Structure formats: C-alpha cells, structure tokens
C-alpha cells in the first residue's frame, strides 16, 4: 500500500546486501520521522523484483559477500532506477558493500574488477587484510562531528576528485587511504560504519532526513542511553 | 558401520602410516617402506607415547579441576595432544562416532545424541561445548573403551576432523549468520563444510532439508538422510548459496535455476509429531521446549537409527534430558525462579523469543561482546524486538546500551541494570510473578551457568 504523503525509505535488496544488521538504518530513519509527526513507509525491494522503483525518497544499501555484491550491481544496473532517483534528488546511504556498489569500481577477493554504479567517485581494491574493529571518525560535513561504528571489510577505497571523504579516521582503518573514511557527494553518502551507522550516529540520520523532507527538522529530545552509548563506543575505539 | 582411520594395522609389516611415525609428519607423503623390525619398534614407541600422553592429559585435567580453574576438558586434551599429536586418530579406532555441527543447537543435540547412544552402550561426549580438537581428545580419553562418542564440532573445524578420521555419522543442523567478525561469512563456512564432507565419503550424513545452505553442503554426498522441521529464520536463505539466484519464501519445496533443490525428507517433524523413514508416525513430547528441540531430537533419532539403535529406546533416553549444559534450565537465583535461555545470533534469538512469547513473565536480556561472542553487535537490529512491546524488560551485560537503544527504537520500555543480580531485582519489583525468563548470549550465558553451578 502506498501512502502519498509518507516519506518512502527503500531497503534495497536486503537479501543480497544486508548481512550486518543493515535493516536497522531503515528502522532508525522511519522511527525518527514518526516521532516528529511525519509519516514513513519502509519499502523492501528484494532482488526478485523486476527493477528498483525510482519513486522513493531515501535508498539504503547494506553490506554483503562478494558474489552477492556483484548480483546487486547487476540488479541495480537493470532499469537504472537508482540513477534516476539520485538525479531527482533522492538521498542514498551505502554501507560497506553498499559503498563499493555505489562507487566507480571494485575489485573482489578473486582479483576480478567490477564496475560499480558510478553514483559516487570512490573506487575499491582489496587490502592486505580484513579491517575489523571499532571505527571512530570526525566529520566536518554538515556539522556531523564524531561518527562511530564497527568496520569489517577487506576493501581499501580511494575517494576521487568528484567526492569528499565523509570523515577523518580517529581510530580504525576506514577507507585505508590516508586517513579518510567513507565519501559524500550531493545527497549520496557512503561509509564503512556498521553498528548500524544511523543507530550509532543520530546526527547523520537527521541530516539525511532533513534532505529527504526538504526542511529543517525539529530537535528530538536526546535519549540518555544513546548519548552514553556514543561515549562508551568512542572510548572503546581508543 | 565402523570408523576407518588412517592408522596402519600390525599385519602390514612393510607399511607404516605416516601418522604413526613419532617424527614430524610430512603432509605430502603418507606411506613409506621400512623394515618389519623398525616398524614394530616404532609402533611400540608410539604406543608408549600414547600411554604417556593419556596419563599426562588426565593429570592436567584433575589438576585444573582441583584448582577450580575450570572443567579441565580443554587443558587435558591440549597437554595430551602436545605429547602425542596423533592421539585423536588412535582414540577413535573401533568407535562409532557421531559428530554434530551447525550454527545453532549443537550442544543440545550433542547431549541428545549422547543419551540416545547410551541405549547401545557406553558413550562419551564433549557436551560442555569444548568443540575443537583438544575438546574432542579430552572427551575421548575420559573413557577410551566406550564404544560410542557424540562430539560437537565447531563449523569451521569439521574439515580438520574428517582429515584425521571418518566419523560414522555427521549431523548438519543449520547454517545462519553468526559472529561475522570472527567466523566470517556464511559462504566461507559452507565451503569449508563441503570440503569436510568430501573427506568423509564413508560417513552417513544427516542433514537439514529445509536449509538451502545445508542442502548445498550435503547434496553431493553419497549417503544422506534428510530431516525436515521447517526453516524459521529465512534471511540467510533467500538466495541460492551456489549461484546467488533468488529462491523465494521457503515454506515447502524450492528449486533453483542452477539445479540445487530441496530434497525429499526422510524424517519430518512438526508440532504434531515425527514421521520416520519407515512411514511410522508418533507424537514427540519432550521436557525441552519448542519446535527447535523437536528438530534437534529428530536429528538425534536419525543418528541413532544409522547406528541400528532402536528408536523407542533412543527416544526414551532423549526424553530424560531436562536441560543441556544449562540451556532451558529452570533454576533459582536470588530467590527467584528463573529459566535460562541461550541466544547468540538472529536465528537463535528468533527461536527464544518464540518460546518466551508463550508467557508474560518479566524478561531479562543479557548481551556481551567478547571474542567468543563476536565484537560487533550490529545483529541486534536483525532481531524483531518489536514483539516485546508491553512486556517488562530489563537489559544488562557489556552491551546493555546497544540493546537499550535498539529497544527504544522498537518502542519497548526497558530498564538498564549494571548486573544480573540487580536486573533480577528490577524485573521482579512490583510484579506478582516471581518467575523470570533470562535470555543471554554466549559468554553471558556461560557466566550465569557457572555462577548457578557454584550455588
């Protein structure tokens, strides 16, 4: 059922990209909208769908294994709904495998290089070992400040001239090139932060929501367990 | 069916297995020609070495226990293995061994299998959950003459085991996302298990027909018995494990374009009872709760059947199990009646939330993130905690804050407690119900179980 006035949040092929609690980002966005009196609808698009609809306001791509990642690119390239949505101003978050899928190219563990969707200027190659652990960064973008999460990836990514890093690594690996983490370009954001990212970082969630809604959002009363969690995790990251 | 090992027989004077040699083994060379006298001498030396290893291992176990360092299972096995690296292949000779692996239900099923096998004779087991090589050696050396063994095996260690000997029966329970930062992704676990089965062509494999990842592991093995008990957690089975094509909802038959398909089940089990390969049906009521345990019991019965142990006797013994290393145990903590439940990944949380939905007792949730749990707790967001709206919930453990944030977004009111004692206090305040459910993840559960054993 479609609700015309609701903000539509697409959970993109969670059967392929969704191994690390990535569904949580959709839950967080929908709930932060509802708490403010907006209507929100989560649209789950499985890889069995014909194509990805271009009519959603926010698109979320999570992490996945190599084979699943390639299958996700194949699905998303079909119909090109995501590109049309981005050109029309939709907000996109790609996490981990999602970052690599949104970028220009990625090389998988077997040495094969694949085209990404090219929706943001970032490319990925395998690193010498898996980056696993707490990751904390500081972002100058949109006053986001401290971003925390958990990373688990082999890829090392390089941000090209058409995008900016999302943050600078304080602790952890991140993109693994210089001290950058993630990338942002227009309303396309990508990151290696799991946790999920928007559960750990409400400022990032609200920035994306204000883009989607098209107006500044009212402040939500911060809940103490989230503030404490951010402090605890930043300390755990060292 | 007996185990065949690579150990040489004394009647082969000109050949000696590489593993029998006391010198460092060369993995590339399995046989070499030696003189009969030298072979006999090496064999005697090796037997002496085995005896010494067993004695030293037992001493380490007793010492560890008397110093209250633990159950001593792992250290005893480790010491014995250090002295005789070939110990495992020696201990399994002439034994009928059932190995149990999968993401969830290993420990409980291992207990059930051990019980069922006792209908045939003495059986040993690593039922405390020490599920790698040293734990197996420790279990086997506890009673070297027992004709049966029921061994739980970590998913990534089955290949190591089948590289050393052929078990009689291999149980493959299920495969789902679990501790991704430690174990790795399902595809690599699936590949490792498939390799393990290729090394055990003589074993009888009992496998879950409703789990596509398990079907992919077992489909090419020559001797498979298929068990069907449904597939509750579907999020790791939406796509074909072999080719990635979408499989769809898995209630009933499925078939992938690449040819992988759901096999016909030999054993089926649901709330109504079980149907065996001979077509007979019977009710299956167990002290252990839920469909999850009916499925575990069916696996144990299939293992027993493969070893010609009569089903009625096996089932009679399985029915005597009231808990499995503390799982599902009713106990008393700080004066309150408590049921202990273990849940360590989205699939097992789903099963445990099903169980606690049968009552409205206060609920304590405990989540840690140590090495054995996995450091990443993002999986909390894969669990539908929304089901707990309206229930009294207290959270504790090292990751209580992550859990509290997750519950906040699910609009479940919860209290945060600094430890389980305080959580029990909070959970029972102003509540007439004195009975509490505790769901804890791996190390949190282990700590609770150890504490309640000291009482």
Short mmCIF file of N, CA, C and O in Angstrom, two decimals, chain A residues 71-189:
data_model
loop_
_atom_site.label_atom_id
_atom_site.label_comp_id
_atom_site.label_asym_id
_atom_site.label_seq_id
_atom_site.Cartn_x
_atom_site.Cartn_y
_atom_site.Cartn_z
N UNK A 71 25.89 -9.53 -7.75
CA UNK A 71 24.48 -9.73 -8.11
C UNK A 71 23.68 -8.45 -7.87
O UNK A 71 22.78 -8.11 -8.64
N UNK A 72 24.04 -7.71 -6.81
CA UNK A 72 23.34 -6.46 -6.50
C UNK A 72 23.59 -5.42 -7.59
O UNK A 72 22.68 -4.71 -8.02
N UNK A 73 24.84 -5.33 -8.06
CA UNK A 73 25.16 -4.39 -9.14
C UNK A 73 24.34 -4.74 -10.38
O UNK A 73 23.74 -3.87 -11.02
N UNK A 74 24.30 -6.03 -10.71
CA UNK A 74 23.54 -6.46 -11.89
C UNK A 74 22.08 -6.05 -11.76
O UNK A 74 21.48 -5.56 -12.71
N UNK A 75 21.51 -6.27 -10.57
CA UNK A 75 20.11 -5.91 -10.36
C UNK A 75 19.90 -4.40 -10.50
O UNK A 75 18.97 -3.94 -11.17
N UNK A 76 20.79 -3.62 -9.88
CA UNK A 76 20.60 -2.17 -9.84
C UNK A 76 20.86 -1.52 -11.19
O UNK A 76 20.31 -0.47 -11.51
N UNK A 77 21.73 -2.15 -11.98
CA UNK A 77 22.02 -1.58 -13.31
C UNK A 77 20.81 -1.76 -14.23
O UNK A 77 20.59 -0.98 -15.14
N UNK A 78 20.01 -2.79 -13.95
CA UNK A 78 18.83 -3.08 -14.75
C UNK A 78 17.77 -2.01 -14.47
O UNK A 78 17.38 -1.82 -13.33
N UNK A 79 17.34 -1.28 -15.46
CA UNK A 79 16.29 -0.28 -15.25
C UNK A 79 16.82 1.06 -14.78
O UNK A 79 16.18 2.08 -14.99
N UNK A 80 17.98 1.04 -14.10
CA UNK A 80 18.65 2.29 -13.73
C UNK A 80 17.80 3.21 -12.83
O UNK A 80 17.97 4.42 -12.83
N UNK A 81 16.90 2.60 -12.04
CA UNK A 81 16.01 3.38 -11.17
C UNK A 81 16.76 4.22 -10.15
O UNK A 81 16.35 5.34 -9.83
N UNK A 82 17.88 3.69 -9.65
CA UNK A 82 18.60 4.41 -8.61
C UNK A 82 19.21 5.69 -9.17
O UNK A 82 19.17 6.75 -8.54
N UNK A 83 19.76 5.62 -10.40
CA UNK A 83 20.35 6.81 -11.01
C UNK A 83 19.27 7.88 -11.24
O UNK A 83 19.49 9.07 -10.93
N UNK A 84 18.12 7.45 -11.75
CA UNK A 84 17.03 8.42 -11.97
C UNK A 84 16.62 9.06 -10.64
O UNK A 84 16.41 10.26 -10.57
N UNK A 85 16.52 8.23 -9.60
CA UNK A 85 16.13 8.76 -8.29
C UNK A 85 17.15 9.77 -7.77
O UNK A 85 16.79 10.83 -7.26
N UNK A 86 18.44 9.43 -7.93
CA UNK A 86 19.51 10.33 -7.46
C UNK A 86 19.44 11.65 -8.23
O UNK A 86 19.54 12.74 -7.65
N UNK A 87 19.27 11.56 -9.55
CA UNK A 87 19.18 12.79 -10.35
C UNK A 87 17.99 13.64 -9.94
O UNK A 87 18.01 14.86 -10.08
N UNK A 88 16.94 12.98 -9.42
CA UNK A 88 15.76 13.72 -8.98
C UNK A 88 15.88 14.19 -7.53
O UNK A 88 14.93 14.75 -6.97
N UNK A 89 17.04 13.92 -6.90
CA UNK A 89 17.27 14.46 -5.56
C UNK A 89 17.08 13.49 -4.41
O UNK A 89 17.05 13.89 -3.25
N UNK A 90 16.98 12.19 -4.71
CA UNK A 90 16.82 11.21 -3.62
C UNK A 90 18.08 11.12 -2.77
O UNK A 90 19.18 11.45 -3.23
N UNK A 91 17.91 10.71 -1.53
CA UNK A 91 19.01 10.54 -0.59
C UNK A 91 19.44 9.07 -0.60
O UNK A 91 18.58 8.18 -0.62
N UNK A 92 20.75 8.82 -0.63
CA UNK A 92 21.25 7.44 -0.68
C UNK A 92 22.30 7.22 0.41
O UNK A 92 23.17 8.07 0.61
N UNK A 93 22.19 6.10 1.12
CA UNK A 93 23.24 5.69 2.05
C UNK A 93 23.73 4.30 1.66
O UNK A 93 22.95 3.35 1.58
N UNK A 94 25.04 4.19 1.42
CA UNK A 94 25.64 2.88 1.12
C UNK A 94 26.62 2.53 2.22
O UNK A 94 27.51 3.33 2.54
N UNK A 95 26.45 1.36 2.82
CA UNK A 95 27.33 0.95 3.91
C UNK A 95 28.17 -0.25 3.47
O UNK A 95 27.61 -1.25 3.00
N UNK A 96 29.48 -0.14 3.61
CA UNK A 96 30.40 -1.26 3.39
C UNK A 96 30.27 -1.78 1.95
O UNK A 96 30.67 -1.10 1.02
N UNK A 97 29.69 -2.96 1.72
CA UNK A 97 29.46 -3.44 0.36
C UNK A 97 28.67 -2.42 -0.44
O UNK A 97 28.90 -2.23 -1.64
N UNK A 98 27.74 -1.74 0.23
CA UNK A 98 26.93 -0.70 -0.42
C UNK A 98 27.79 0.44 -0.92
O UNK A 98 27.55 1.00 -2.00
N UNK A 99 28.81 0.80 -0.15
CA UNK A 99 29.77 1.83 -0.57
C UNK A 99 30.44 1.42 -1.88
O UNK A 99 30.55 2.19 -2.83
N UNK A 100 30.87 0.13 -1.91
CA UNK A 100 31.61 -0.34 -3.07
C UNK A 100 30.71 -0.43 -4.31
O UNK A 100 31.13 -0.12 -5.42
N UNK A 101 29.46 -0.83 -4.09
CA UNK A 101 28.49 -0.93 -5.19
C UNK A 101 28.18 0.44 -5.77
O UNK A 101 28.06 0.61 -6.99
N UNK A 102 28.05 1.46 -4.92
CA UNK A 102 27.73 2.81 -5.39
C UNK A 102 28.90 3.48 -6.11
O UNK A 102 28.72 4.39 -6.91
N UNK A 103 30.12 3.02 -5.81
CA UNK A 103 31.32 3.65 -6.35
C UNK A 103 31.56 3.34 -7.82
O UNK A 103 30.71 2.74 -8.49
N UNK A 104 32.74 3.74 -8.31
CA UNK A 104 33.03 3.58 -9.73
C UNK A 104 33.47 2.16 -10.08
O UNK A 104 33.08 1.61 -11.11
N UNK A 105 34.28 1.54 -9.20
CA UNK A 105 34.72 0.16 -9.47
C UNK A 105 35.15 -0.49 -8.16
O UNK A 105 35.50 0.19 -7.20
N UNK A 106 35.08 -1.82 -8.15
CA UNK A 106 35.61 -2.56 -7.00
C UNK A 106 36.22 -3.86 -7.47
O UNK A 106 35.74 -4.49 -8.41
N UNK A 107 37.32 -4.23 -6.82
CA UNK A 107 37.99 -5.48 -7.14
C UNK A 107 37.72 -6.46 -6.01
O UNK A 107 37.95 -6.14 -4.85
N UNK A 108 37.18 -7.64 -6.34
CA UNK A 108 36.83 -8.61 -5.31
C UNK A 108 38.03 -9.47 -4.94
O UNK A 108 39.08 -9.39 -5.57
N UNK A 109 37.84 -10.29 -3.92
CA UNK A 109 38.92 -11.13 -3.39
C UNK A 109 39.56 -12.03 -4.45
O UNK A 109 40.73 -12.37 -4.35
N UNK A 110 38.80 -12.40 -5.49
CA UNK A 110 39.33 -13.28 -6.53
C UNK A 110 40.12 -12.52 -7.59
O UNK A 110 40.55 -13.09 -8.59
N UNK A 111 40.30 -11.21 -7.39
CA UNK A 111 41.13 -10.42 -8.31
C UNK A 111 40.36 -9.79 -9.47
O UNK A 111 40.93 -9.02 -10.24
N UNK A 112 39.08 -10.13 -9.59
CA UNK A 112 38.29 -9.57 -10.70
C UNK A 112 37.82 -8.16 -10.37
O UNK A 112 37.38 -7.89 -9.26
N UNK A 113 37.96 -7.25 -11.35
CA UNK A 113 37.50 -5.87 -11.15
C UNK A 113 36.12 -5.70 -11.78
O UNK A 113 35.88 -6.15 -12.90
N UNK A 114 35.20 -5.11 -11.00
CA UNK A 114 33.83 -4.94 -11.46
C UNK A 114 33.50 -3.46 -11.53
O UNK A 114 33.99 -2.67 -10.72
N UNK A 115 32.63 -3.10 -12.49
CA UNK A 115 32.10 -1.75 -12.50
C UNK A 115 31.12 -1.60 -11.36
O UNK A 115 30.28 -2.47 -11.14
N UNK A 116 31.21 -0.47 -10.64
CA UNK A 116 30.15 -0.13 -9.71
C UNK A 116 29.08 0.65 -10.45
O UNK A 116 29.11 0.74 -11.68
N UNK A 117 28.15 1.25 -9.71
CA UNK A 117 27.10 2.02 -10.35
C UNK A 117 27.59 3.42 -10.73
O UNK A 117 26.93 4.14 -11.48
N UNK A 118 28.73 3.83 -10.18
CA UNK A 118 29.30 5.13 -10.53
C UNK A 118 28.46 6.30 -10.02
O UNK A 118 28.48 7.37 -10.61
N UNK A 119 27.74 6.12 -8.93
CA UNK A 119 26.92 7.21 -8.40
C UNK A 119 27.72 8.09 -7.45
O UNK A 119 27.25 9.13 -7.02
N UNK A 120 28.93 7.67 -7.11
CA UNK A 120 29.82 8.50 -6.30
C UNK A 120 31.25 8.13 -6.65
O UNK A 120 31.54 6.97 -7.00
N UNK A 121 32.14 9.11 -6.57
CA UNK A 121 33.52 8.93 -7.05
C UNK A 121 34.38 8.28 -5.97
O UNK A 121 35.11 8.96 -5.24
N UNK A 122 34.27 6.97 -5.86
CA UNK A 122 35.12 6.22 -4.92
C UNK A 122 35.37 4.84 -5.54
O UNK A 122 34.47 4.26 -6.15
N UNK A 123 36.61 4.36 -5.45
CA UNK A 123 36.92 3.05 -6.02
C UNK A 123 37.61 2.19 -4.97
O UNK A 123 38.24 2.71 -4.04
N UNK A 124 37.47 0.87 -5.12
CA UNK A 124 37.89 -0.04 -4.05
C UNK A 124 38.73 -1.18 -4.59
O UNK A 124 38.41 -1.77 -5.62
N UNK A 125 39.80 -1.47 -3.85
CA UNK A 125 40.63 -2.64 -4.15
C UNK A 125 40.84 -3.43 -2.87
O UNK A 125 40.69 -2.87 -1.79
N UNK A 126 41.16 -4.73 -2.97
CA UNK A 126 41.36 -5.50 -1.73
C UNK A 126 42.59 -5.01 -0.98
O UNK A 126 43.59 -4.64 -1.60
N UNK A 127 42.51 -5.01 0.34
CA UNK A 127 43.66 -4.63 1.16
C UNK A 127 44.45 -5.86 1.55
O UNK A 127 44.11 -6.98 1.16
N UNK A 128 45.51 -5.68 2.33
CA UNK A 128 46.34 -6.81 2.74
C UNK A 128 45.65 -7.72 3.75
O UNK A 128 46.00 -8.89 3.89
N UNK A 129 44.67 -7.19 4.48
CA UNK A 129 43.96 -8.00 5.49
C UNK A 129 42.61 -7.35 5.76
O UNK A 129 42.36 -6.23 5.35
N UNK A 130 41.73 -8.07 6.45
CA UNK A 130 40.41 -7.52 6.77
C UNK A 130 40.55 -6.48 7.86
O UNK A 130 41.25 -6.69 8.85
N UNK A 131 39.89 -5.34 7.66
CA UNK A 131 39.83 -4.32 8.71
C UNK A 131 38.63 -4.67 9.58
O UNK A 131 37.50 -4.61 9.13
N UNK A 132 38.90 -5.07 10.83
CA UNK A 132 37.81 -5.49 11.72
C UNK A 132 37.98 -4.78 13.06
O UNK A 132 39.05 -4.87 13.67
N UNK A 133 36.96 -4.07 13.51
CA UNK A 133 37.03 -3.47 14.84
C UNK A 133 36.24 -2.18 14.93
O UNK A 133 35.59 -1.74 13.97
N UNK A 134 36.28 -1.58 16.11
CA UNK A 134 35.60 -0.30 16.32
C UNK A 134 36.29 0.76 15.46
O UNK A 134 37.51 0.78 15.33
N UNK A 135 35.47 1.62 14.87
CA UNK A 135 35.98 2.67 13.99
C UNK A 135 35.38 3.98 14.47
O UNK A 135 34.17 4.07 14.70
N UNK A 136 36.22 4.99 14.69
CA UNK A 136 35.65 6.30 15.01
C UNK A 136 36.29 7.36 14.12
O UNK A 136 37.48 7.27 13.78
N UNK A 137 35.49 8.31 13.69
CA UNK A 137 35.96 9.35 12.77
C UNK A 137 35.39 10.70 13.20
O UNK A 137 34.46 10.76 14.00
N UNK A 138 35.97 11.75 12.64
CA UNK A 138 35.40 13.09 12.86
C UNK A 138 35.04 13.66 11.49
O UNK A 138 35.84 13.63 10.57
N UNK A 139 33.81 14.13 11.38
CA UNK A 139 33.34 14.64 10.10
C UNK A 139 33.09 16.14 10.18
O UNK A 139 32.47 16.64 11.11
N UNK A 140 33.61 16.84 9.15
CA UNK A 140 33.35 18.28 9.05
C UNK A 140 32.07 18.54 8.26
O UNK A 140 31.61 19.68 8.16
N UNK A 141 31.52 17.49 7.65
CA UNK A 141 30.34 17.65 6.80
C UNK A 141 29.12 17.97 7.65
O UNK A 141 28.80 17.23 8.59
N UNK A 142 28.41 19.03 7.31
CA UNK A 142 27.10 19.33 7.91
C UNK A 142 27.13 19.28 9.44
O UNK A 142 26.14 18.92 10.07
N UNK A 143 28.26 19.61 10.03
CA UNK A 143 28.36 19.64 11.49
C UNK A 143 28.14 18.30 12.16
O UNK A 143 27.66 18.23 13.29
N UNK A 144 28.50 17.20 11.45
CA UNK A 144 28.22 15.88 12.00
C UNK A 144 29.08 15.55 13.21
O UNK A 144 28.64 14.88 14.13
N UNK A 145 30.34 15.98 13.18
CA UNK A 145 31.22 15.72 14.32
C UNK A 145 31.63 14.26 14.42
O UNK A 145 31.93 13.61 13.41
N UNK A 146 31.60 13.72 15.64
CA UNK A 146 32.06 12.35 15.88
C UNK A 146 31.12 11.32 15.27
O UNK A 146 29.92 11.34 15.53
N UNK A 147 31.68 10.42 14.47
CA UNK A 147 30.90 9.29 13.94
C UNK A 147 31.54 8.00 14.46
O UNK A 147 32.76 7.85 14.40
N UNK A 148 30.73 7.10 14.99
CA UNK A 148 31.30 5.84 15.49
C UNK A 148 30.58 4.65 14.88
O UNK A 148 29.43 4.75 14.45
N UNK A 149 31.27 3.52 14.85
CA UNK A 149 30.67 2.31 14.31
C UNK A 149 31.65 1.16 14.38
O UNK A 149 32.70 1.27 15.04
N UNK A 150 31.31 0.08 13.71
CA UNK A 150 32.16 -1.11 13.69
C UNK A 150 32.45 -1.42 12.22
O UNK A 150 31.54 -1.41 11.40
N UNK A 151 33.71 -1.64 11.90
CA UNK A 151 34.03 -1.94 10.50
C UNK A 151 34.46 -3.40 10.34
O UNK A 151 35.01 -4.00 11.27
N UNK A 152 34.18 -3.97 9.18
CA UNK A 152 34.54 -5.36 8.88
C UNK A 152 34.59 -5.50 7.37
O UNK A 152 33.60 -5.80 6.72
N UNK A 153 35.75 -5.22 6.78
CA UNK A 153 35.86 -5.23 5.31
C UNK A 153 37.29 -5.49 4.88
O UNK A 153 38.24 -5.16 5.60
N UNK A 154 37.44 -6.06 3.69
CA UNK A 154 38.76 -6.29 3.10
C UNK A 154 39.15 -5.11 2.20
O UNK A 154 40.32 -4.77 2.07
N UNK A 155 38.14 -4.46 1.62
CA UNK A 155 38.39 -3.43 0.61
C UNK A 155 39.09 -2.20 1.17
O UNK A 155 38.88 -1.81 2.33
N UNK A 156 39.92 -1.58 0.33
CA UNK A 156 40.52 -0.28 0.66
C UNK A 156 40.06 0.67 -0.44
O UNK A 156 40.18 0.36 -1.62
N UNK A 157 39.52 1.82 -0.05
CA UNK A 157 38.84 2.69 -1.01
C UNK A 157 39.55 4.03 -1.16
O UNK A 157 40.11 4.56 -0.20
N UNK A 158 39.50 4.56 -2.36
CA UNK A 158 40.10 5.85 -2.65
C UNK A 158 39.02 6.81 -3.13
O UNK A 158 38.29 6.49 -4.08
N UNK A 159 38.91 7.95 -2.47
CA UNK A 159 37.91 8.94 -2.85
C UNK A 159 38.47 9.76 -4.01
O UNK A 159 39.58 10.29 -3.92
N UNK A 160 37.72 9.85 -5.11
CA UNK A 160 38.16 10.61 -6.28
C UNK A 160 37.82 12.09 -6.14
O UNK A 160 37.18 12.49 -5.16
N UNK A 161 38.22 12.90 -7.14
CA UNK A 161 38.06 14.36 -7.05
C UNK A 161 36.60 14.83 -7.04
O UNK A 161 36.33 15.92 -6.56
N UNK A 162 35.67 14.00 -7.51
CA UNK A 162 34.28 14.44 -7.58
C UNK A 162 33.51 14.18 -6.29
O UNK A 162 32.31 14.43 -6.22
N UNK A 163 34.19 13.65 -5.26
CA UNK A 163 33.53 13.42 -3.97
C UNK A 163 34.46 13.88 -2.84
O UNK A 163 35.63 14.15 -3.08
N UNK A 164 33.92 14.00 -1.65
CA UNK A 164 34.74 14.33 -0.48
C UNK A 164 34.66 13.18 0.52
O UNK A 164 33.65 12.50 0.59
N UNK A 165 35.70 12.98 1.33
CA UNK A 165 35.59 11.97 2.39
C UNK A 165 34.47 12.37 3.36
O UNK A 165 34.25 13.57 3.58
N UNK A 166 33.79 11.37 3.93
CA UNK A 166 32.77 11.68 4.92
C UNK A 166 33.42 12.15 6.22
O UNK A 166 32.91 13.04 6.89
N UNK A 167 34.54 11.52 6.58
CA UNK A 167 35.21 11.91 7.83
C UNK A 167 36.68 11.55 7.80
O UNK A 167 37.19 10.97 6.83
N UNK A 168 37.36 11.95 8.88
CA UNK A 168 38.78 11.63 9.07
C UNK A 168 38.88 10.61 10.19
O UNK A 168 38.27 10.77 11.25
N UNK A 169 39.68 9.56 9.98
CA UNK A 169 39.75 8.47 10.94
C UNK A 169 40.47 8.90 12.23
O UNK A 169 41.57 9.44 12.19
N UNK A 170 39.81 8.67 13.36
CA UNK A 170 40.46 8.88 14.65
C UNK A 170 41.05 7.57 15.14
O UNK A 170 42.12 7.49 15.71
N UNK A 171 40.27 6.48 14.93
CA UNK A 171 40.74 5.15 15.33
C UNK A 171 40.14 4.12 14.38
O UNK A 171 38.94 4.16 14.12
N UNK A 172 40.95 3.21 13.89
CA UNK A 172 40.46 2.19 12.97
C UNK A 172 41.10 2.37 11.60
O UNK A 172 42.11 3.07 11.48
N UNK A 173 40.54 1.73 10.58
CA UNK A 173 41.14 1.76 9.24
C UNK A 173 40.35 2.68 8.30
O UNK A 173 40.92 3.50 7.61
N UNK A 174 39.02 2.54 8.27
CA UNK A 174 38.22 3.35 7.34
C UNK A 174 38.54 2.98 5.91
O UNK A 174 38.70 1.81 5.57
N UNK A 175 38.66 4.00 5.04
CA UNK A 175 38.96 3.73 3.63
C UNK A 175 40.33 3.08 3.46
O UNK A 175 40.59 2.41 2.46
N UNK A 176 41.22 3.35 4.41
CA UNK A 176 42.56 2.79 4.32
C UNK A 176 43.46 3.55 3.38
O UNK A 176 44.56 3.12 3.08
N UNK A 177 43.01 4.69 2.85
CA UNK A 177 43.91 5.53 2.07
C UNK A 177 43.95 6.89 2.77
O UNK A 177 42.91 7.50 3.01
N UNK A 178 45.16 7.32 3.11
CA UNK A 178 45.38 8.45 4.01
C UNK A 178 44.55 8.21 5.26
O UNK A 178 44.52 7.10 5.76
N UNK A 179 43.85 9.19 5.78
CA UNK A 179 43.06 8.90 6.99
C UNK A 179 41.58 9.11 6.71
O UNK A 179 40.82 9.50 7.58
N UNK A 180 41.16 8.86 5.47
CA UNK A 180 39.78 9.15 5.10
C UNK A 180 38.84 8.01 5.47
O UNK A 180 39.25 6.86 5.59
N UNK A 181 37.58 8.38 5.66
CA UNK A 181 36.55 7.36 5.88
C UNK A 181 35.32 7.73 5.07
O UNK A 181 34.83 8.86 5.14
N UNK A 182 34.82 6.78 4.27
CA UNK A 182 33.59 6.99 3.52
C UNK A 182 33.71 8.09 2.49
O UNK A 182 34.81 8.55 2.16
N UNK A 183 32.58 8.51 1.97
CA UNK A 183 32.57 9.58 0.97
C UNK A 183 31.18 10.20 0.94
O UNK A 183 30.20 9.58 1.34
N UNK A 184 31.15 11.47 0.47
CA UNK A 184 29.87 12.13 0.31
C UNK A 184 29.93 12.97 -0.96
O UNK A 184 30.97 13.53 -1.31
N UNK A 185 28.81 12.97 -1.68
CA UNK A 185 28.73 13.75 -2.90
C UNK A 185 27.25 14.07 -3.11
O UNK A 185 26.45 13.16 -3.31
N UNK A 186 26.90 15.33 -3.00
CA UNK A 186 25.48 15.69 -3.07
C UNK A 186 24.74 15.01 -1.93
O UNK A 186 25.12 15.12 -0.77
N UNK A 187 23.73 14.24 -2.29
CA UNK A 187 22.96 13.54 -1.25
C UNK A 187 23.28 12.05 -1.19
O UNK A 187 22.50 11.26 -0.67
N UNK A 188 24.39 11.68 -1.82
CA UNK A 188 24.84 10.29 -1.74
C UNK A 188 25.95 10.19 -0.69
O UNK A 188 26.96 10.89 -0.77
N UNK A 189 25.69 9.36 0.33
CA UNK A 189 26.64 9.21 1.43
C UNK A 189 27.06 7.75 1.48
O UNK A 189 26.21 6.85 1.36
#
